[in-house]
Short mmCIF file of C-alpha atoms in Angstrom, two decimals:
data_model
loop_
_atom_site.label_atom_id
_atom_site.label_comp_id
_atom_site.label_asym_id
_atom_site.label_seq_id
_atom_site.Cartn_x
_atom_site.Cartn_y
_atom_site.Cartn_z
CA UNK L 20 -4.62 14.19 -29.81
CA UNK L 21 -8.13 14.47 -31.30
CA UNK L 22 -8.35 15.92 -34.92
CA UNK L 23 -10.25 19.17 -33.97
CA UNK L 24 -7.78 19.95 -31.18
CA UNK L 25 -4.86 19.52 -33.56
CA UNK L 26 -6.22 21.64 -36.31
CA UNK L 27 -7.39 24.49 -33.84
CA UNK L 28 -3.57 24.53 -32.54
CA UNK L 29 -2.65 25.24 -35.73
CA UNK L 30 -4.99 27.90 -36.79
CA UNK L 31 -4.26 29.33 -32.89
CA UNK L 32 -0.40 29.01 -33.62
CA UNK L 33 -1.02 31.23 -37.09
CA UNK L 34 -3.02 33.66 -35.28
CA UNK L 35 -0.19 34.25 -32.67
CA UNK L 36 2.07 34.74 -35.16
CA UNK L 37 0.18 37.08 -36.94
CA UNK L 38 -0.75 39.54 -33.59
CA UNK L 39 0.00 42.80 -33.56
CA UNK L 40 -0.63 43.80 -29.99
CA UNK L 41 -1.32 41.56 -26.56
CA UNK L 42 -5.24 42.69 -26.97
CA UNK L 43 -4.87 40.41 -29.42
CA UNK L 44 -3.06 38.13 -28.45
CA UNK L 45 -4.92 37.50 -25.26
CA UNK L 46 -7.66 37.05 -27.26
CA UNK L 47 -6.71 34.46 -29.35
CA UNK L 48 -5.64 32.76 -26.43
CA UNK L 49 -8.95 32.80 -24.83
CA UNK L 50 -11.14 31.85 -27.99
CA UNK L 51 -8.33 28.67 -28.23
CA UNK L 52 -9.41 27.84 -24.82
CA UNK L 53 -12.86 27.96 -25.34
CA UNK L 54 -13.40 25.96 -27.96
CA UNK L 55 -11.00 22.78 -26.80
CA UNK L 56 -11.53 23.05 -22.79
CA UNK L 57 -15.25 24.83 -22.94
CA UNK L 58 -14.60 26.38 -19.51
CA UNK L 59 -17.48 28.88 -17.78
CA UNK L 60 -14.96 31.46 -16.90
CA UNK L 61 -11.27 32.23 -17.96
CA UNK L 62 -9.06 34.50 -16.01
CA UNK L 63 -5.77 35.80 -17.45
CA UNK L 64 -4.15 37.30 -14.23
CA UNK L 65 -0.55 38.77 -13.45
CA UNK L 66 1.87 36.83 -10.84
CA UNK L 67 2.91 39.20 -8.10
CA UNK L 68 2.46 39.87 -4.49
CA UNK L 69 -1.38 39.93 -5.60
CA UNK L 70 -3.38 38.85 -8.59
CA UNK L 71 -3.86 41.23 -11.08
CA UNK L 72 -6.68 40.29 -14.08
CA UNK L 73 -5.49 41.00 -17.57
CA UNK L 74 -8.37 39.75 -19.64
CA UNK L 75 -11.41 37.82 -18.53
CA UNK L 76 -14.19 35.51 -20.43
CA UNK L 77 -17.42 34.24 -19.05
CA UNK L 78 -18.83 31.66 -21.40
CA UNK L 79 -20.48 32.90 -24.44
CA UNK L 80 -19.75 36.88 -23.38
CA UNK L 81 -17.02 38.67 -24.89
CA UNK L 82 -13.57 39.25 -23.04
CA UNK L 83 -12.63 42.07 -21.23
CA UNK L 84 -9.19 43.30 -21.38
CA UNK L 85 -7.14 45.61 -18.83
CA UNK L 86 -4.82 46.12 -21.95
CA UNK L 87 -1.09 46.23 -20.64
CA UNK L 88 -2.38 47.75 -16.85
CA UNK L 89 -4.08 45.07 -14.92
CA UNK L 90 -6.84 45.95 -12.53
CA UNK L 91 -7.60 44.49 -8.95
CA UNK L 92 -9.19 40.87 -9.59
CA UNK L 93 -13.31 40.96 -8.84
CA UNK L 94 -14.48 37.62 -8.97
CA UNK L 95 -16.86 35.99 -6.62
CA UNK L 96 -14.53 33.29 -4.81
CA UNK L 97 -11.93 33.92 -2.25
CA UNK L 98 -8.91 35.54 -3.74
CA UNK L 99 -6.82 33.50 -1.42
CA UNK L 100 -8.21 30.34 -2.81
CA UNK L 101 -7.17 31.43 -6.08
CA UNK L 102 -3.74 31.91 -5.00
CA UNK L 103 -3.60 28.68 -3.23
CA UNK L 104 -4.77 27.34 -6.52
CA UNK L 105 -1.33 28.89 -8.00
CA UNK L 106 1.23 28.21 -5.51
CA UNK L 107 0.61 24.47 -5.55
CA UNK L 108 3.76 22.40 -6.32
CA UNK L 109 2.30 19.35 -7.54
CA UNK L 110 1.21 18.92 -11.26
CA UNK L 111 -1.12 17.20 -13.07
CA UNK L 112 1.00 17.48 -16.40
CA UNK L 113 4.55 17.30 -16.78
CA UNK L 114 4.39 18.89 -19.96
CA UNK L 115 3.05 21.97 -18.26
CA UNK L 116 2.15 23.12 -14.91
CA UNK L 117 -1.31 22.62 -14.33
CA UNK L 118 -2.78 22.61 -10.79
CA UNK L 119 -6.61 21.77 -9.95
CA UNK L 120 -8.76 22.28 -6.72
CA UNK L 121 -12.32 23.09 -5.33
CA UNK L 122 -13.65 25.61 -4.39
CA UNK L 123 -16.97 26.46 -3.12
CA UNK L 124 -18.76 30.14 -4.51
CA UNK L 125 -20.94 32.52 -2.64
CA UNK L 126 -23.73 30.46 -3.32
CA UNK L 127 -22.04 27.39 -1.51
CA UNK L 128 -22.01 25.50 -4.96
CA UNK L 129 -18.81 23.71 -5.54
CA UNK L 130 -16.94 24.49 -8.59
CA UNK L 131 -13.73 23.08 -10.36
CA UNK L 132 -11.06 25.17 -10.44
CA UNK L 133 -8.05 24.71 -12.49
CA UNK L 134 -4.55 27.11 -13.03
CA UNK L 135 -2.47 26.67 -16.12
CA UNK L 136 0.55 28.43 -14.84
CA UNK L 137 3.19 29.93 -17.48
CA UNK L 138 6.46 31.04 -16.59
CA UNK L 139 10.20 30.86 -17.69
CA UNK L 140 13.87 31.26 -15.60
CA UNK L 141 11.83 31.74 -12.37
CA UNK L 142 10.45 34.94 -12.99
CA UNK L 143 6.80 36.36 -12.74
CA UNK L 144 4.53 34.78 -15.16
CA UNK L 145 0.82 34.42 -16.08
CA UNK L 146 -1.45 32.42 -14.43
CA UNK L 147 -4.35 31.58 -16.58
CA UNK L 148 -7.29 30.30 -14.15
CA UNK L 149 -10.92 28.00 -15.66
CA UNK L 150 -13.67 26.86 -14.27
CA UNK L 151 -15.50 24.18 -14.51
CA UNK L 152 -13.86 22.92 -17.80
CA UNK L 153 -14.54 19.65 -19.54
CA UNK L 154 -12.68 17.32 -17.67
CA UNK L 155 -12.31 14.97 -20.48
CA UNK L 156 -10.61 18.05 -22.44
CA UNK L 157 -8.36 18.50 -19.51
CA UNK L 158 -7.05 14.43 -19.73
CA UNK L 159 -5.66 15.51 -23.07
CA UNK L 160 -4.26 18.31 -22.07
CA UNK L 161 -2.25 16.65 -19.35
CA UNK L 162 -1.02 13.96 -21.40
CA UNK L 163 -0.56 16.18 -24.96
CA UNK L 164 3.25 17.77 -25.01
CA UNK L 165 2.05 20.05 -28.30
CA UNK L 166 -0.78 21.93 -26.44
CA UNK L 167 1.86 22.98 -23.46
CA UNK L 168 3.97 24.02 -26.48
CA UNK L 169 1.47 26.42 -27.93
CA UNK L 170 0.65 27.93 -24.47
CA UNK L 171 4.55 28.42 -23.61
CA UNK L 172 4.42 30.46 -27.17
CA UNK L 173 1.61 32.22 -26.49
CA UNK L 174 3.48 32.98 -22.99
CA UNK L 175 6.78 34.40 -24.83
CA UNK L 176 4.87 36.43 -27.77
CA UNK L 177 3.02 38.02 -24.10
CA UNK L 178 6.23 39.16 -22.67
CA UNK L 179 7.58 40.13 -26.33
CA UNK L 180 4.49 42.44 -26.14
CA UNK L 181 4.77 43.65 -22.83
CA UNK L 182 8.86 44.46 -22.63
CA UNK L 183 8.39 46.53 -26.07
CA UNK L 184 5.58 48.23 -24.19
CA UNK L 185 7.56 48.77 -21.08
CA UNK L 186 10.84 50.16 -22.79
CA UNK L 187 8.61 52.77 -24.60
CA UNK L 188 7.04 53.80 -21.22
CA UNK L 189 10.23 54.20 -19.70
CA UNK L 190 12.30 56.03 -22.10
CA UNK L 191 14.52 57.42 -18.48
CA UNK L 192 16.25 54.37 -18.37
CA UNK L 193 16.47 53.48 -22.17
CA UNK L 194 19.85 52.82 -22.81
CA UNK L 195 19.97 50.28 -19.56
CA UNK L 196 16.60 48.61 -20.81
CA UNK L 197 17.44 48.38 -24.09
CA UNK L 198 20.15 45.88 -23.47
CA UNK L 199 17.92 43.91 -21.45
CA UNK L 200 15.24 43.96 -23.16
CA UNK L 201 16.93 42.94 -26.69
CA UNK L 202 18.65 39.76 -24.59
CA UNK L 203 15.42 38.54 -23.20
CA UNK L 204 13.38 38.87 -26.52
CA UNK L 205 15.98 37.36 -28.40
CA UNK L 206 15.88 34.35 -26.32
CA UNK L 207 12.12 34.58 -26.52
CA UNK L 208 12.10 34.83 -30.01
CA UNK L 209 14.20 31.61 -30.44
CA UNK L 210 12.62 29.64 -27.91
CA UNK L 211 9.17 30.22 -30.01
CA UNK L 212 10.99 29.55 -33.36
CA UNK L 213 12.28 26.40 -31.94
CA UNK L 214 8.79 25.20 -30.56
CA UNK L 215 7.55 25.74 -33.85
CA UNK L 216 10.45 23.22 -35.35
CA UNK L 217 9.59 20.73 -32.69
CA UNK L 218 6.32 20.26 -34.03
CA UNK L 219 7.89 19.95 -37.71
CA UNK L 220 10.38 17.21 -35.55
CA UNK L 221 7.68 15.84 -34.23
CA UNK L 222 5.96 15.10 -37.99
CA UNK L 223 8.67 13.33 -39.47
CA UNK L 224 9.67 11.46 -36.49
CA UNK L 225 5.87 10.04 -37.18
CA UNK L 226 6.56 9.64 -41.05
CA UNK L 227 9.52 7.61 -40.64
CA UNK L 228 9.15 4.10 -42.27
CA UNK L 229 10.35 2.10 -39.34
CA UNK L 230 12.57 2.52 -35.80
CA UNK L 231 15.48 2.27 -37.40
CA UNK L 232 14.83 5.73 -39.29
CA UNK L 233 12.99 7.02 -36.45
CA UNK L 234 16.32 6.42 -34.47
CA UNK L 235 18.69 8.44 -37.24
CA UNK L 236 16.07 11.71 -37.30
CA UNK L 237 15.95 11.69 -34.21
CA UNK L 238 19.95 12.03 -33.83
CA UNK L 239 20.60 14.11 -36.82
CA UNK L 240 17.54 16.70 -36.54
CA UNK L 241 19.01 17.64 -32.60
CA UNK L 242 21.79 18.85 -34.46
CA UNK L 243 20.33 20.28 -37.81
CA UNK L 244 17.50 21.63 -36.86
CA UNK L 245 18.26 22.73 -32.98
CA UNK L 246 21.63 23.31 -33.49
CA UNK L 247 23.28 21.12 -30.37
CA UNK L 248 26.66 20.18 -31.38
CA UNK L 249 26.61 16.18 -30.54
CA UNK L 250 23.53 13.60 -30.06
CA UNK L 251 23.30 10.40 -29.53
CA UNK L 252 20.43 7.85 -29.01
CA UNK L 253 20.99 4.84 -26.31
CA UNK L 254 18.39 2.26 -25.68
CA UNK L 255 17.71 0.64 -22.29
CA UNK L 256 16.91 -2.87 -21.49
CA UNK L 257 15.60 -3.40 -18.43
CA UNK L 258 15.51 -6.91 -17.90
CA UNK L 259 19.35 -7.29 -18.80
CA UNK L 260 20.01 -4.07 -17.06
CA UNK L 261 21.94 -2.84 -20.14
CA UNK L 262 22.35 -0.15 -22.97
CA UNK L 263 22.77 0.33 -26.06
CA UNK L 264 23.77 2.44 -28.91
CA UNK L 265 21.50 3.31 -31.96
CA UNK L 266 23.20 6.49 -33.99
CA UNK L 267 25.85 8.91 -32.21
CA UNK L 268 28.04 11.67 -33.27
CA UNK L 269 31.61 11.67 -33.94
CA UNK L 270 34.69 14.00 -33.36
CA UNK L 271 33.99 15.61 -36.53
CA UNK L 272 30.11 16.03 -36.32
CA UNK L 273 29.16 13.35 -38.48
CA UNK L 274 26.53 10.62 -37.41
CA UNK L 275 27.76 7.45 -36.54
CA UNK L 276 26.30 3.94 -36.55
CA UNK L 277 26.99 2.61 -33.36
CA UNK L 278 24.04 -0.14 -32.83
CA UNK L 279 26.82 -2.51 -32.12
CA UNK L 280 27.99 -1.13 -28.38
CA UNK L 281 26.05 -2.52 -25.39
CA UNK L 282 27.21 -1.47 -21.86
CA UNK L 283 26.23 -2.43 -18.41
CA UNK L 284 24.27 0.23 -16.98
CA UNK L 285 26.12 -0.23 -13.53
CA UNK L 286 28.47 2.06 -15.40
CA UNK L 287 27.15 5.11 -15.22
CA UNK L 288 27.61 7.67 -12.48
CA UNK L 289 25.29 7.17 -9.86
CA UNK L 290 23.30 10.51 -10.09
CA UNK L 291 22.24 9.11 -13.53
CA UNK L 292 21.16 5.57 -12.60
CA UNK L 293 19.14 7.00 -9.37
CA UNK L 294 17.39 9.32 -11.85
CA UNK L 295 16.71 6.45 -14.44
CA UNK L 296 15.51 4.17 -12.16
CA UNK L 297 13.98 6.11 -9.50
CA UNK L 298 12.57 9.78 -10.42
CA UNK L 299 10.06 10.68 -13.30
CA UNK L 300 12.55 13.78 -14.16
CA UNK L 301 12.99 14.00 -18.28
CA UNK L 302 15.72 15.80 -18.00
CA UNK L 303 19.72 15.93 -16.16
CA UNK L 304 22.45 17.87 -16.83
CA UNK L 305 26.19 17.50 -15.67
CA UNK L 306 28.53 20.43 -15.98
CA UNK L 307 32.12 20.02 -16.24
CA UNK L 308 32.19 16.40 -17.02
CA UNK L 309 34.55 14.20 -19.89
CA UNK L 310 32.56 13.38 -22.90
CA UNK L 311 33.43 10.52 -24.74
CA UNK L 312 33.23 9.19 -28.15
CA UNK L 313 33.54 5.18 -28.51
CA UNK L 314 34.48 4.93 -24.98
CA UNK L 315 37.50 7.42 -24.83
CA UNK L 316 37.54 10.56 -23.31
CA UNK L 317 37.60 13.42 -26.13
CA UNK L 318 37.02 16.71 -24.18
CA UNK L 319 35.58 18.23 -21.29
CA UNK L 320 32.12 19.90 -21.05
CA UNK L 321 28.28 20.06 -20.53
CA UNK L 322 26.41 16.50 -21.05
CA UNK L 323 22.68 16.41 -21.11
CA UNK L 324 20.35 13.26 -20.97
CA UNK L 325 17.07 13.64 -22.45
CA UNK L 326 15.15 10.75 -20.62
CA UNK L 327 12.46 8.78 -22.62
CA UNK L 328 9.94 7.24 -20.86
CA UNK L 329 6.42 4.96 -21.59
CA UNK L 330 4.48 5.83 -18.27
CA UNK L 331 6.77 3.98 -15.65
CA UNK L 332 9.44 1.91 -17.79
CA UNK L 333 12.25 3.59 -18.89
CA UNK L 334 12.97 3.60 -23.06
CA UNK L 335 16.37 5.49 -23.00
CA UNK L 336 17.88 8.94 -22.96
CA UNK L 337 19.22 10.77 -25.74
CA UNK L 338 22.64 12.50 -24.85
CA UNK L 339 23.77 15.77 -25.97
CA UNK L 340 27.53 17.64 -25.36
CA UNK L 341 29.02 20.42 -26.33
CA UNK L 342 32.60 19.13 -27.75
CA UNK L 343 32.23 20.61 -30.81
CA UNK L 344 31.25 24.14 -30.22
CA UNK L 345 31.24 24.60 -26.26
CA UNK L 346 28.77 26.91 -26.39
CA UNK L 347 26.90 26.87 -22.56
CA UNK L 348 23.43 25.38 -22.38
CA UNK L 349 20.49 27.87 -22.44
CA UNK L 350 18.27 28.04 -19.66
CA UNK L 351 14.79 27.96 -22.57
CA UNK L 352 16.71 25.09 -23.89
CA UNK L 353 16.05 23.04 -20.80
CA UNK L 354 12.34 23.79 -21.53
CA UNK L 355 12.87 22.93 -25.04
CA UNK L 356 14.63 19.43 -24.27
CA UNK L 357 11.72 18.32 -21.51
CA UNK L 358 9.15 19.30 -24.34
CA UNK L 359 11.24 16.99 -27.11
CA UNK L 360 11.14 14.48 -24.65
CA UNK L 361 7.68 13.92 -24.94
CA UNK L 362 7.43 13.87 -28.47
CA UNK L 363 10.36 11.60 -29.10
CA UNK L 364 8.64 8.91 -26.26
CA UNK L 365 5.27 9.31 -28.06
CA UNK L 366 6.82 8.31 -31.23
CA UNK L 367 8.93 5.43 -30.21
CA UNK L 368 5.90 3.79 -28.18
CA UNK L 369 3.69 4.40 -31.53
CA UNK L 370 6.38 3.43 -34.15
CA UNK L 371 7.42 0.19 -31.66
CA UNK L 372 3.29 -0.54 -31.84
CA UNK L 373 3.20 -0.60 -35.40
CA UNK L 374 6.38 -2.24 -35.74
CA UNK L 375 5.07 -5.05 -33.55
CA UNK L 376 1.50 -5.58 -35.43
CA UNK L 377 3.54 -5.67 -38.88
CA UNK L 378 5.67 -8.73 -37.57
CA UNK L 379 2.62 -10.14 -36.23
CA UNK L 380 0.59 -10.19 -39.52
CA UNK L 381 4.06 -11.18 -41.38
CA UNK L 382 4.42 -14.21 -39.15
CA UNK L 383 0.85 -15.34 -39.51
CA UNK L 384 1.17 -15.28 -43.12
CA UNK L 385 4.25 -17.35 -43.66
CA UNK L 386 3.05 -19.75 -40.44
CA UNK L 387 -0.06 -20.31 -42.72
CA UNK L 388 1.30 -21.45 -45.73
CA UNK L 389 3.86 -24.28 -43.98
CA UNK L 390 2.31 -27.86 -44.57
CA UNK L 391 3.80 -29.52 -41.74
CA UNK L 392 3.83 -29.42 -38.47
CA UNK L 393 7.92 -29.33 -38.47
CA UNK L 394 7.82 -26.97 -40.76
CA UNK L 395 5.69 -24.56 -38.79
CA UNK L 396 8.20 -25.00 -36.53
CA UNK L 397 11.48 -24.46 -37.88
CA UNK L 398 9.71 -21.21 -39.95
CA UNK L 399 9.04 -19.85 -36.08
CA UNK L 400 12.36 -20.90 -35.17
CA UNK L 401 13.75 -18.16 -38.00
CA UNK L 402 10.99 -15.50 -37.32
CA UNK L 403 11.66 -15.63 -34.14
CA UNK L 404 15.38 -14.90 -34.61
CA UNK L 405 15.00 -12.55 -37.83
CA UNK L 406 12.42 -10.58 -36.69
CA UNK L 407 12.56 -10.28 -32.82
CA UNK L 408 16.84 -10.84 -32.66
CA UNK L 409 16.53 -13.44 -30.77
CA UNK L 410 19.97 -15.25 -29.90
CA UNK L 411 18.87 -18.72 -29.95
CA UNK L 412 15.62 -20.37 -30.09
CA UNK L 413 14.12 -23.86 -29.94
CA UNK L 414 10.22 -25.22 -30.11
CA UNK L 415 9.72 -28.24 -28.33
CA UNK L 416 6.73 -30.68 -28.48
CA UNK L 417 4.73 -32.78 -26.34
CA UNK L 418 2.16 -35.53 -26.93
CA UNK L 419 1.88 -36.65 -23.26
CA UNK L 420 0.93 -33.62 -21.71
CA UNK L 421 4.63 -32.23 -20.31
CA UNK L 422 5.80 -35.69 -19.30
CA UNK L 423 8.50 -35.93 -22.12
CA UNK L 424 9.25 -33.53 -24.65
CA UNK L 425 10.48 -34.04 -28.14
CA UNK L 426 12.90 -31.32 -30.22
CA UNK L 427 11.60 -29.69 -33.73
CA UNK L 428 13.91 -26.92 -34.74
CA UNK L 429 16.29 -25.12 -32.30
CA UNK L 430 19.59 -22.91 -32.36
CA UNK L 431 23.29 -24.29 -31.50
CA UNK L 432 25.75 -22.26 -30.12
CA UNK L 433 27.38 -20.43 -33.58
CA UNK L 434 23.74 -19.13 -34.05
CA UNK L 435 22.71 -21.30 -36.67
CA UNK L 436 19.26 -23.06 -37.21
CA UNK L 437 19.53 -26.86 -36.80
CA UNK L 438 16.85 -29.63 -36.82
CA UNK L 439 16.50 -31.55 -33.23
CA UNK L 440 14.20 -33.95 -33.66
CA UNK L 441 16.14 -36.62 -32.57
CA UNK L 442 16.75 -35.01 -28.81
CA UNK L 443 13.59 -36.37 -26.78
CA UNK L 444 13.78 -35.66 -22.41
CA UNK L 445 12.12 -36.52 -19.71
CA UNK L 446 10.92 -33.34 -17.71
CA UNK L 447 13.21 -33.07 -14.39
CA UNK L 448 12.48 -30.35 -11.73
CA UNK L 449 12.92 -26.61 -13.69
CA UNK L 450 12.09 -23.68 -11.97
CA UNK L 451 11.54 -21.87 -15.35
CA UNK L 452 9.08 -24.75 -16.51
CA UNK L 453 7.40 -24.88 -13.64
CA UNK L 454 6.42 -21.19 -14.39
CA UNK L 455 5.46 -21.49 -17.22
CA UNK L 456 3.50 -24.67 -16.57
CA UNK L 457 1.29 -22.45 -14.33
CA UNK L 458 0.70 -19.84 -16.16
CA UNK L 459 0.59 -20.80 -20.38
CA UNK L 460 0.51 -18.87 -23.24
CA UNK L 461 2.20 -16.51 -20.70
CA UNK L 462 6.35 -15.77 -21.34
CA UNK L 463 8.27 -16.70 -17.85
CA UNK L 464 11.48 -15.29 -17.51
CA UNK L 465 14.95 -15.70 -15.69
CA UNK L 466 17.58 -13.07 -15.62
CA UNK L 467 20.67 -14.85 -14.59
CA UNK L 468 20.76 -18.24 -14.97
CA UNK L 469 23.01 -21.25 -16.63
CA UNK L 470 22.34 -21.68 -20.53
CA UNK L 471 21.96 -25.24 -22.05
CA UNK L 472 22.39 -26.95 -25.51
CA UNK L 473 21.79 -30.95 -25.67
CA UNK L 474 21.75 -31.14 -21.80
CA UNK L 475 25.20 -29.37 -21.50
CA UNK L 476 26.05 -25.86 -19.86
CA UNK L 477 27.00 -23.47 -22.50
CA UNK L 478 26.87 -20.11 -20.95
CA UNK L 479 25.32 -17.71 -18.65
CA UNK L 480 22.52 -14.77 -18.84
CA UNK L 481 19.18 -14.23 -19.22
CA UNK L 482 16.19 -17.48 -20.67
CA UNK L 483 13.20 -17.31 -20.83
CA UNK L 484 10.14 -20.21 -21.35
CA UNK L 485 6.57 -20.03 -22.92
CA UNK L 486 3.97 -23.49 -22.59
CA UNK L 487 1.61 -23.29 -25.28
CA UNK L 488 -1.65 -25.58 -25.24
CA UNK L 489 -4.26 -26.44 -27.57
CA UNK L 490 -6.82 -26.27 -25.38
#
């Protein structure tokens, strides 16, 4: 997210707070879009069995407000367009609704339309409609989880404003309203507290010093700061088709350590692994179902999987229960969990980037100061396996381009770092070499396959082969 866009969220995200009517509110909305999508019109309109305007902006005029009763849209499209423009199903964000289309104006010029459409538990909502904005404004919107955030808060303050207004208009039905009312601002007013702590989530998931810590916030601030009762982190690995643990929860609340429990992923129920492996959703519950803790079944409840992703490839899930508290799951909180979903990937990919340039620049260093060519070898042989946790390792050499091939430094079977240069082969047929012969300085990669040491079957999984050349 560029700097300007990130400092006028804040200043926007202030100003909300500090409203005192929807006038104003809608206001600061509109001046927030202005400045970061520069569109030539904003419309603020009402869902309902027709649009309604509640505020409108032409570029560089000031806004004109309905106040709290919206007037018959006058614009100089179709209306129906418009509505098309709202009812589409498809989204160009999945951080927020956000529907596009073209339409053509009296003049027969075509113009880009495009509907940011806020709502919550299925009910009416706001439909806030630009044209012509800056389309490469719109790219961040799409892919930014924090600007969806601040319009969803902008969306709640709205109602806030709006129920208050109604349940002084209809003081007939006060005592009925009244209950309502109170239930749905309250759940308002914690679903915009709660964006607000994302964002402070978000900041020291960044500030962590490495993945491991990134891991532990990440587990211990669902709790703390959101107040869910158990969290747990699990990593996927696609190309063993397994997970793994990072930091859980135990019986009693506390967090766990738990980096040492791997599972096939052919375990889990089947809803979960067709929504892993084949949906973009961020987000499944399952009610009624055993939750477990170290593999035995402790209780009964809701389980949620928050479901990290980088683009296509899966990352994990973080899973949440109830054990502790069974309290139900709250339908903003499904909002709230596809919103941390983002900001949690975001900061794995980036923390995993930097993660991967400091081991880079580490290696170089200590690869520079070796004076032989064995010992360049037997140093990658370690970094390798301290660095990247690498089971076992070996570097071979050739000096006959791939005829033979002569042993540095490899790994026996306990794990431990042993010198091989007496173990010299000719190259037979290898699927995996033959790869990698093709396509060098390129890993190639089997997933189930026979593991050797010294010629000699020692096991079974996954091996993998890179050819490096000098020229």
């Amino acid at each position: 997210m560029n700097t300007f866009a990130l400092n006028q969220a804040s200043i926007t995200q202030n100003h909300f707070l500090a409203c005192q009517d929807a006038k104003g509110l809608v206001t600061q909305a509109s001046h927030f879009l202005s400045l970061t999508l520069q569109p030539e019109e904003i419309l603020f309109c009402i869902d309902g069995d027709k649009l309604q305007c509640l505020a409108r902006q032409d570029l560089g005029k000031p806004i004109i407000h309905s106040e709290l009763a919206p007037t018959a849209l006058h614009t100089h499209i179709n209306h129906g367009k418009l509505w098309q423009l709202a009812k589409q199903k498809t989204s160009l964000s999945i951080h927020l609704p956000i529907t596009q289309t073209k339409i053509r104006n009296g003049a027969k010029k075509l113009e880009q339309w495009y509907c940011l459409k806020l709502q919550m538990f299925n009910k009416p909502g706001i439909f806030v409609f630009l044209k012509n904005p800056k389309q490469e404004e719109i790219d961040l919107w799409r892919q930014e989880p924090l600007l969806a955030s601040l319009m969803l808060q902008f969306f709640h303050l709205l109602q806030q404003f709006r129920l208050n207004q109604e349940h002084k208009i209809t003081l007939s039905k006060r005592d009925k309203l009244q209950a309502l009312n109170l239930q749905d601002i309250h759940l308002q007013q914690e679903f915009s507290s709660k964006t607000l702590m994302l964002h402070k989530m978000t900041q020291e998931l960044i500030a962590a010093q490495n993945l491991d810590e990134l891991y532990k916030i990440a587990v211990e601030s669902l709790r703390e700061v959101l107040g869910f009762d158990r969290t747990c982190l699990i990593l996927a690995d696609a190309a063993q088709h397994t997970m793994h643990t990072t930091y859980g929860t135990d019986v009693q609340g506390n967090t766990n350590d738990e980096y040492d429990h791997i599972y096939d992923m052919e375990t889990l129920e089947p809803p979960m692994q067709h929504i892993l492996q084949h949906t973009n959703e961020l987000l499944y519950v399952a009610e009624n179902t055993p939750l477990y803790c170290s593999g035995q079944v402790v209780g009964i409840g809701w389980n949620a999987s928050v479901i990290l992703r980088d683009g296509d490839n899966l990352i994990g899930w973080v899973a949440i229960d109830n054990l502790l508290k069974n309290r139900p799951l709250l339908s903003y909180e499904h909002e709230l969990l596809m919103l941390y979903s983002g900001m949690l990937s975001n900061a794995i990919i980036q923390k995993r980037e930097e993660s991967a340039l400091k081991i880079l620049h580490d290696s170089l260093i200590q690869l520079s100061h070796q004076e032989t060519e064995l010992d360049i070898c037997r140093v990658a042989v370690n970094l390798a396996r301290e660095k990247l946790n690498i089971d076992r390792l070996a570097v071979f050499l050739s000096y006959d381009n791939g005829q033979t091939i002569q042993g540095t430094f490899g790994t026996n079977i306990n794990g431990e770092v042993t010198d091989e240069t007496d173990y010299k082969i000719t190259l037979h047929e290898n699927a995996l070499l033959e790869i990698a012969i093709e396509a060098p300085h390129k890993l190639s990669f089997e997933a189930s396959t026979p593991l050797h040491y010294r010629g000699k079957v020692v096991g079974y999984g996954w091996n993998a082969a890179m050819l490096l050349r000098n020229q």
